[in-house]
């Protein structure tokens, strides 16, 4: 048998199936690449030439181009030219842009282009130390960040000589200043006064000379994070009626008595005396879209405090489904040990709604609650009524061995006829302790 006569050749058709996809899908593919890699796809074929120009997120990280040995003028000029070309050739509106920059004369030109024609919403500028070892003074022009499209701005490792670049920042809702310095606290006060729409404020700032009190008087502010040491700042005065979340990272140099907080939504009991220490104060909001909660849980995954020292005060309405779901999210992302967790149960006379406690607190759900990494030395509870919802939450914390030493229950705000029910609930909680939880104390105070 002649094998050659029975053989047949198979012709494989060379078809670029990926290039036939619609632009939206191609952009999804490019979003998985770095900005530089995405731009390189323009040489694949005519179909790919302009696709990258409609990407909604750009990241320029000069650290990938430089090493300590090659920070030369020639290398810097080539990188700057490439970045300028990419920004100028981009055709769409940018959702976000990140620039990790060595000192560059083109920075202000990039900012103007990004916030102007490209209408960037979220802009992040980080200075990368090169030969100098101190934050730089870029000399941002007047009104640099006043674009109507810009809603979020993050600056890291800069010195701001004046507040002029923040004039008329009416649309700015998120401001993050990290390792950012000014000659005096007045510069920061004027910056904050120029941003009346702020809902999220993250401050890691200092002054080159002692100069007075930092004043945070923003009516819409939902989340405030303050990092230590706030060098050169004598005190902090916060007046924000809508503040839901306060985060203090490390001990503040100004101390407790120079930290003045006026925010009626935040409730404290034991932790009031420790305002200047690392802690989180959290009034869980029932608003449908809470920017502070989104920043804390979604964007940062709760990573506002590091280390073992942490105090947390949380106010929550366990009869409100949205607040219960958010409480669960907050405790699930918390990964550092807490010395004291303070739960303040809200007394809400609004119409009640079934929260589905079995679903939210059950041990049988896919993701165990609370997070196995969550450890609390002492739990202090206020306005404990002994309700089914409160009992379900606390019993879950006991069974999961979250609380190690004390569960303290405050009941004095209720009438005598209610106390019997509360005492019965406390007795049931005490009976949940396993034999090896002998160190755990559960009692009223």
Coordinates of C-alpha atoms in Angstrom, one line a residue:
X1 CA 0.0 0.0 0.0
X2 CA 1.4 3.4 -1.0
X3 CA 1.1 5.5 2.1
X4 CA 2.1 8.6 0.2
X5 CA -1.0 8.3 -2.0
X6 CA -3.3 8.2 1.0
X7 CA -1.7 11.1 2.9
X8 CA -3.3 14.5 2.7
X9 CA -2.0 17.9 3.7
X10 CA -3.9 20.1 6.1
X11 CA -3.8 23.8 5.5
X12 CA -4.0 25.9 8.7
X13 CA -5.6 29.2 8.1
X14 CA -3.7 32.0 9.8
X15 CA -6.4 34.0 11.4
X16 CA -5.9 36.7 14.1
X17 CA -9.1 36.1 16.1
X18 CA -8.1 38.5 18.9
X19 CA -7.9 41.5 16.5
X20 CA -11.5 40.8 15.4
X21 CA -12.8 41.5 18.8
X22 CA -14.6 44.8 19.5
X23 CA -12.6 47.7 21.0
X24 CA -14.2 47.3 24.5
X25 CA -12.9 43.8 24.8
X26 CA -9.5 44.7 23.4
X27 CA -9.3 47.5 26.0
X28 CA -10.1 44.9 28.7
X29 CA -7.1 42.9 27.5
X30 CA -4.8 45.9 27.5
X31 CA -5.9 46.8 31.0
X32 CA -4.0 43.7 32.2
X33 CA -0.8 45.1 30.8
X34 CA 1.4 47.9 32.0
X35 CA 1.0 51.2 30.2
X36 CA 4.3 50.7 28.3
X37 CA 3.3 47.2 27.2
X38 CA -0.1 48.4 26.1
X39 CA 1.5 51.1 23.9
X40 CA 3.8 48.6 22.3
X41 CA 0.8 46.7 20.9
X42 CA 0.4 49.6 18.4
X43 CA 3.0 47.9 16.3
X44 CA 1.2 44.5 16.1
X45 CA -1.1 45.6 13.2
X46 CA -3.1 48.5 11.8
X47 CA -6.0 47.2 13.9
X48 CA -4.0 47.8 17.1
X49 CA -2.5 51.2 16.3
X50 CA -5.0 53.4 18.1
X51 CA -6.6 51.0 20.6
X52 CA -4.3 51.9 23.6
X53 CA -5.1 55.6 23.1
X54 CA -8.5 55.0 24.6
X55 CA -7.4 53.2 27.8
X56 CA -9.0 54.7 30.9
X57 CA -6.0 54.1 33.2
X58 CA -2.4 55.1 32.7
X59 CA 0.6 54.4 35.0
X60 CA 4.0 56.0 34.5
X61 CA 6.6 54.5 36.9
X62 CA 10.1 55.9 36.3
X63 CA 11.5 53.5 38.8
X64 CA 11.3 50.8 36.1
X65 CA 13.5 52.8 33.9
X66 CA 16.1 54.0 36.3
X67 CA 18.6 52.4 38.7
X68 CA 20.9 54.1 41.1
X69 CA 23.7 53.9 38.5
X70 CA 21.9 55.2 35.5
X71 CA 20.1 58.3 36.7
X72 CA 21.6 60.4 33.9
X73 CA 20.3 63.4 32.0
X74 CA 20.3 61.4 28.7
X75 CA 18.2 58.5 30.2
X76 CA 15.9 61.0 32.0
X77 CA 15.3 62.9 28.7
X78 CA 14.4 59.8 26.8
X79 CA 11.9 58.7 29.5
X80 CA 10.4 62.2 29.7
X81 CA 10.0 62.3 25.9
X82 CA 8.3 58.9 25.9
X83 CA 5.9 59.9 28.7
X84 CA 5.1 63.2 27.0
X85 CA 4.3 61.4 23.7
X86 CA 2.0 58.9 25.3
X87 CA 0.1 61.6 27.2
X88 CA -0.2 63.8 24.1
X89 CA -1.3 60.9 21.8
X90 CA -4.0 59.6 24.2
X91 CA -7.5 60.3 22.8
X92 CA -9.9 59.4 25.5
X93 CA -10.9 60.7 28.9
X94 CA -8.9 59.2 31.7
X95 CA -10.4 57.6 34.8
X96 CA -7.1 57.7 36.5
X97 CA -3.4 58.4 36.0
X98 CA -0.4 57.6 38.2
X99 CA 3.0 59.3 37.8
X100 CA 5.9 58.1 39.9
X101 CA 8.4 60.7 38.9
X102 CA 12.0 61.8 39.5
X103 CA 12.4 65.5 39.4
X104 CA 11.2 66.5 36.0
X105 CA 10.6 69.9 34.4
X106 CA 7.7 68.5 32.4
X107 CA 5.6 67.6 35.4
X108 CA 3.4 70.7 35.3
X109 CA 2.9 70.3 31.5
X110 CA 1.7 66.7 32.1
X111 CA -0.7 67.9 34.8
X112 CA -2.1 70.5 32.6
X113 CA -2.7 68.1 29.8
X114 CA -4.1 65.3 32.0
X115 CA -6.6 67.5 33.8
X116 CA -7.4 69.5 30.7
X117 CA -8.0 67.7 27.5
X118 CA -7.9 64.2 29.1
X119 CA -10.2 65.2 31.9
X120 CA -8.6 62.9 34.4
X121 CA -10.7 62.1 37.4
X122 CA -8.1 60.5 39.7
X123 CA -4.6 61.8 39.7
X124 CA -1.7 60.4 41.7
X125 CA 1.7 62.1 41.8
X126 CA 4.6 60.4 43.7
X127 CA 8.1 61.8 43.8
X128 CA 10.8 59.2 43.6
X129 CA 14.0 60.2 45.4
X130 CA 17.0 60.4 43.1
X131 CA 20.2 62.1 44.1
X132 CA 18.3 64.4 46.5
X133 CA 17.1 62.8 49.8
X134 CA 14.3 65.2 50.7
X135 CA 10.8 66.0 49.3
X136 CA 11.0 68.4 46.4
X137 CA 9.4 71.7 45.7
X138 CA 7.9 71.3 42.2
X139 CA 6.4 74.8 42.1
X140 CA 2.9 73.8 41.0
X141 CA 1.4 76.7 39.1
X142 CA -1.7 78.5 40.3
X143 CA -5.0 76.6 39.9
X144 CA -3.1 73.4 38.9
X145 CA -5.7 71.1 40.5
X146 CA -8.9 73.2 40.0
X147 CA -10.1 71.3 36.9
X148 CA -13.8 70.5 37.0
X149 CA -13.1 66.9 36.1
X150 CA -10.6 66.2 38.9
X151 CA -12.3 64.5 41.9
X152 CA -9.4 62.7 43.5
X153 CA -5.8 63.9 44.1
X154 CA -2.9 62.1 45.8
X155 CA 0.5 63.7 46.4
X156 CA 3.5 62.0 47.9
X157 CA 6.9 63.4 48.9
X158 CA 6.6 67.1 47.9
X159 CA 7.0 70.4 49.6
X160 CA 4.2 72.9 49.0
X161 CA 5.5 76.4 49.4
X162 CA 2.0 78.0 48.8
X163 CA -1.6 76.9 48.5
X164 CA -2.1 78.6 45.1
X165 CA -2.1 75.4 43.1
X166 CA -5.3 74.4 45.1
X167 CA -7.3 77.6 44.4
X168 CA -11.0 76.9 43.7
X169 CA -10.8 73.1 44.0
X170 CA -14.6 72.9 44.2
X171 CA -14.9 69.4 42.7
X172 CA -12.2 67.6 44.7
X173 CA -13.8 64.9 46.8
X174 CA -10.7 63.0 47.8
X175 CA -7.3 64.5 48.9
X176 CA -4.4 62.4 50.1
X177 CA -1.1 64.1 51.1
X178 CA 1.6 61.7 52.1
X179 CA 5.1 62.8 53.3
X180 CA 4.1 66.3 52.2
X181 CA 5.5 69.4 53.9
X182 CA 4.9 73.1 54.0
X183 CA 6.7 76.0 55.6
X184 CA 3.9 76.5 58.0
X185 CA 0.5 75.1 58.9
X186 CA -1.3 78.0 57.3
X187 CA -0.5 76.6 53.9
X188 CA -2.4 73.4 54.7
X189 CA -5.3 75.3 56.3
X190 CA -5.7 77.4 53.1
X191 CA -5.6 74.2 51.0
X192 CA -8.3 72.6 53.0
X193 CA -10.4 75.7 52.9
X194 CA -10.1 75.7 49.1
X195 CA -11.6 72.2 48.9
X196 CA -15.1 72.5 50.4
X197 CA -16.4 69.2 48.7
X198 CA -13.9 66.9 50.4
X199 CA -15.4 63.6 51.6
X200 CA -12.1 61.7 52.1
X201 CA -9.0 63.3 53.6
X202 CA -5.8 61.4 54.3
X203 CA -3.0 63.4 55.8
X204 CA 0.7 62.5 56.4
X205 CA 2.0 66.1 56.7
X206 CA 4.5 68.2 58.5
X207 CA 5.8 71.7 58.7
X208 CA 9.4 72.9 58.6
X209 CA 8.7 75.2 61.6
X210 CA 6.2 75.2 64.5
X211 CA 3.4 77.3 63.3
X212 CA 0.0 76.7 65.0
X213 CA -3.1 74.6 64.7
X214 CA -4.3 72.5 61.7
X215 CA -7.9 73.4 61.1
X216 CA -10.1 70.8 59.4
X217 CA -13.5 72.4 58.9
X218 CA -15.1 70.5 56.0
X219 CA -18.8 70.0 56.2
X220 CA -19.0 67.0 53.8
X221 CA -16.0 65.1 55.2
X222 CA -16.8 61.4 55.8
X223 CA -13.4 59.9 56.4
X224 CA -10.3 61.5 58.0
X225 CA -7.0 59.6 58.4
X226 CA -4.1 61.4 60.2
X227 CA -0.6 60.0 60.2
X228 CA 2.1 60.7 62.7
X229 CA 4.2 62.6 63.5
X230 CA 2.7 65.9 62.2
X231 CA 6.0 67.6 62.7
X232 CA 5.7 71.3 63.4
X233 CA 1.9 71.2 64.0
X234 CA 1.0 72.4 67.5
X235 CA -2.6 71.0 67.5
X236 CA -5.4 69.7 65.3
X237 CA -8.9 71.0 65.4
X238 CA -11.6 69.0 63.5
X239 CA -15.1 70.3 63.0
X240 CA -16.9 68.0 60.6
X241 CA -20.6 67.2 61.3
X242 CA -20.8 64.4 58.8
X243 CA -17.6 62.6 59.8
X244 CA -18.2 58.8 60.0
X245 CA -14.6 57.4 60.2
X246 CA -11.6 58.8 62.1
X247 CA -8.3 57.0 61.8
X248 CA -5.2 57.9 63.8
X249 CA -2.0 56.2 62.7
X250 CA 0.7 56.1 65.4
X251 CA 0.7 58.5 68.3
X252 CA 0.2 62.1 67.4
X253 CA 3.0 64.4 68.5
X254 CA 0.5 67.1 69.5
X255 CA -1.0 64.8 72.1
X256 CA -4.6 64.3 73.2
X257 CA -5.2 67.7 74.8
X258 CA -4.3 69.5 71.5
X259 CA -6.6 67.3 69.5
X260 CA -10.0 69.0 69.4
X261 CA -12.7 66.9 67.8
X262 CA -16.3 68.2 67.1
X263 CA -18.1 65.4 65.2
X264 CA -21.5 64.4 66.7
X265 CA -21.7 61.2 64.6
X266 CA -18.7 59.7 66.3
X267 CA -19.3 58.3 69.7
X268 CA -16.7 57.4 72.3
X269 CA -16.7 56.0 75.8
X270 CA -13.4 54.4 76.9
X271 CA -11.5 55.4 73.8
X272 CA -12.2 59.1 74.2
X273 CA -9.1 59.5 76.5
X274 CA -7.0 57.9 73.8
X275 CA -7.8 60.0 70.8
X276 CA -4.2 60.8 70.0
X277 CA -3.2 57.1 70.1
X278 CA -3.5 54.7 67.1
X279 CA -7.2 53.9 66.7
X280 CA -10.2 53.8 64.5
X281 CA -13.5 55.4 65.3
X282 CA -16.3 54.2 63.0
X283 CA -19.9 55.2 62.9
X284 CA -21.3 52.8 60.3
X285 CA -23.5 54.7 57.9
X286 CA -26.7 53.5 56.4
X287 CA -26.3 55.7 53.3
X288 CA -26.5 53.7 50.1
X289 CA -23.2 55.1 48.8
X290 CA -20.8 56.0 51.5
X291 CA -17.5 57.3 50.1
X292 CA -15.7 56.9 53.4
X293 CA -16.7 53.2 53.8
X294 CA -15.7 52.5 50.1
X295 CA -12.3 54.1 50.7
X296 CA -11.8 52.1 54.0
X297 CA -13.0 48.7 52.9
X298 CA -12.7 48.6 49.1
X299 CA -9.8 50.8 48.2
X300 CA -7.5 50.2 51.2
X301 CA -8.9 46.8 52.5
X302 CA -8.8 48.3 56.0
X303 CA -5.0 48.7 55.8
X304 CA -4.9 52.0 57.7
X305 CA -3.1 50.7 60.8
X306 CA -0.1 48.4 61.0
X307 CA 1.4 46.6 64.0
X308 CA -0.2 45.2 67.2
X309 CA -1.5 48.4 68.9
X310 CA -5.0 49.3 67.8
X311 CA -8.2 50.6 69.5
X312 CA -11.5 50.6 67.7
X313 CA -14.9 52.2 68.4
X314 CA -17.8 51.1 66.2
X315 CA -21.3 52.4 66.3
X316 CA -23.8 50.2 64.5
X317 CA -27.6 49.6 64.2
X318 CA -28.0 45.8 64.1
X319 CA -31.5 46.2 62.9
X320 CA -30.3 47.9 59.7
X321 CA -29.3 45.4 57.0
X322 CA -26.9 47.7 55.3
X323 CA -25.1 48.6 58.5
X324 CA -24.9 45.0 59.5
X325 CA -23.4 44.1 56.2
X326 CA -20.8 46.9 56.5
X327 CA -19.9 45.9 60.1
X328 CA -19.2 42.4 58.7
X329 CA -17.0 43.9 56.0
X330 CA -15.1 46.0 58.5
X331 CA -14.3 43.1 60.8
X332 CA -13.4 40.8 58.0
X333 CA -10.7 43.1 56.6
X334 CA -9.2 43.8 60.0
X335 CA -6.0 41.8 60.5
X336 CA -4.1 43.4 63.4
X337 CA -4.8 42.6 67.1
X338 CA -7.0 45.0 68.9
X339 CA -6.4 45.9 72.5
X340 CA -9.9 47.2 72.9
X341 CA -12.9 46.9 70.6
X342 CA -15.8 49.2 71.6
X343 CA -19.2 48.3 70.1
X344 CA -21.9 51.0 70.6
X345 CA -25.4 49.7 69.6
X346 CA -27.5 52.5 68.2
X347 CA -30.9 53.2 69.6
X348 CA -32.9 53.7 66.5
X349 CA -36.7 54.2 66.6
X350 CA -37.1 54.1 62.9
X351 CA -39.2 51.2 61.3
X352 CA -37.3 48.0 61.8
X353 CA -36.3 45.6 59.1
X354 CA -35.3 41.9 59.3
X355 CA -31.6 41.7 58.8
X356 CA -31.3 38.0 58.1
X357 CA -28.9 37.5 61.1
X358 CA -28.7 33.7 60.4
X359 CA -27.2 34.4 57.0
X360 CA -24.8 37.2 58.3
X361 CA -23.5 35.6 61.4
X362 CA -23.8 31.8 60.7
X363 CA -20.6 29.7 60.9
X364 CA -21.7 27.7 57.9
X365 CA -21.2 30.5 55.4
X366 CA -18.4 30.3 52.9
X367 CA -16.2 33.0 54.5
X368 CA -16.1 32.5 58.3
X369 CA -17.0 35.5 60.4
X370 CA -15.1 37.1 61.9
X371 CA -11.8 36.9 60.1
X372 CA -9.7 34.2 61.7
X373 CA -6.9 36.8 62.0
X374 CA -9.0 39.1 64.1
X375 CA -8.0 39.0 67.8
X376 CA -9.5 41.3 70.5
X377 CA -8.1 41.5 74.0
X378 CA -11.2 43.2 75.5
X379 CA -14.6 43.9 74.0
X380 CA -16.7 46.7 75.6
X381 CA -20.4 46.9 74.6
X382 CA -22.8 49.8 75.2
X383 CA -26.6 49.9 75.0
X384 CA -26.7 46.1 75.0
X385 CA -30.4 45.2 75.1
X386 CA -30.0 41.4 74.9
X387 CA -31.8 41.3 71.5
X388 CA -31.5 38.3 69.2
X389 CA -29.3 40.3 66.8
X390 CA -26.9 41.4 69.6
X391 CA -26.8 37.9 71.1
X392 CA -26.1 36.3 67.7
X393 CA -23.1 38.7 67.1
X394 CA -21.5 38.3 70.5
X395 CA -22.0 34.5 70.6
X396 CA -20.3 34.3 67.2
X397 CA -17.3 36.2 68.6
X398 CA -17.1 33.8 71.6
X399 CA -17.4 30.7 69.5
X400 CA -14.8 31.9 67.0
X401 CA -12.4 32.7 70.0
X402 CA -12.0 36.3 68.8
X403 CA -12.1 37.8 72.3
X404 CA -9.4 36.6 74.6
X405 CA -9.8 38.3 78.0
X406 CA -12.9 40.4 78.6
X407 CA -16.4 40.9 77.3
X408 CA -17.8 43.9 79.3
X409 CA -21.5 44.8 78.9
X410 CA -23.0 48.2 79.7
X411 CA -26.7 48.0 80.6
X412 CA -27.4 51.0 82.8
X413 CA -29.2 52.9 80.1
X414 CA -32.2 50.6 80.2
X415 CA -35.1 50.5 82.7
X416 CA -35.1 47.9 85.5
X417 CA -37.8 45.7 83.8
X418 CA -35.5 45.3 80.8
X419 CA -32.5 44.3 82.9
X420 CA -33.8 40.8 83.7
X421 CA -33.9 40.0 80.0
X422 CA -30.4 41.4 79.6
X423 CA -29.1 39.3 82.6
X424 CA -30.6 36.2 81.1
X425 CA -28.9 36.9 77.7
X426 CA -25.6 37.5 79.5
X427 CA -25.9 34.2 81.4
X428 CA -26.5 32.4 78.1
X429 CA -23.4 34.0 76.7
X430 CA -21.4 32.9 79.7
X431 CA -22.5 29.3 79.1
X432 CA -21.1 29.4 75.5
X433 CA -17.5 29.5 76.8
X434 CA -15.5 26.3 76.1
X435 CA -13.5 24.7 78.9
X436 CA -10.2 26.1 77.5
X437 CA -11.6 29.6 77.5
X438 CA -11.1 29.9 81.3
X439 CA -9.3 33.2 80.9
X440 CA -12.3 34.9 79.2
X441 CA -14.5 37.0 81.6
X442 CA -18.1 37.9 80.6
X443 CA -19.8 40.4 82.9
X444 CA -21.9 43.5 83.1
X445 CA -20.6 46.8 84.4

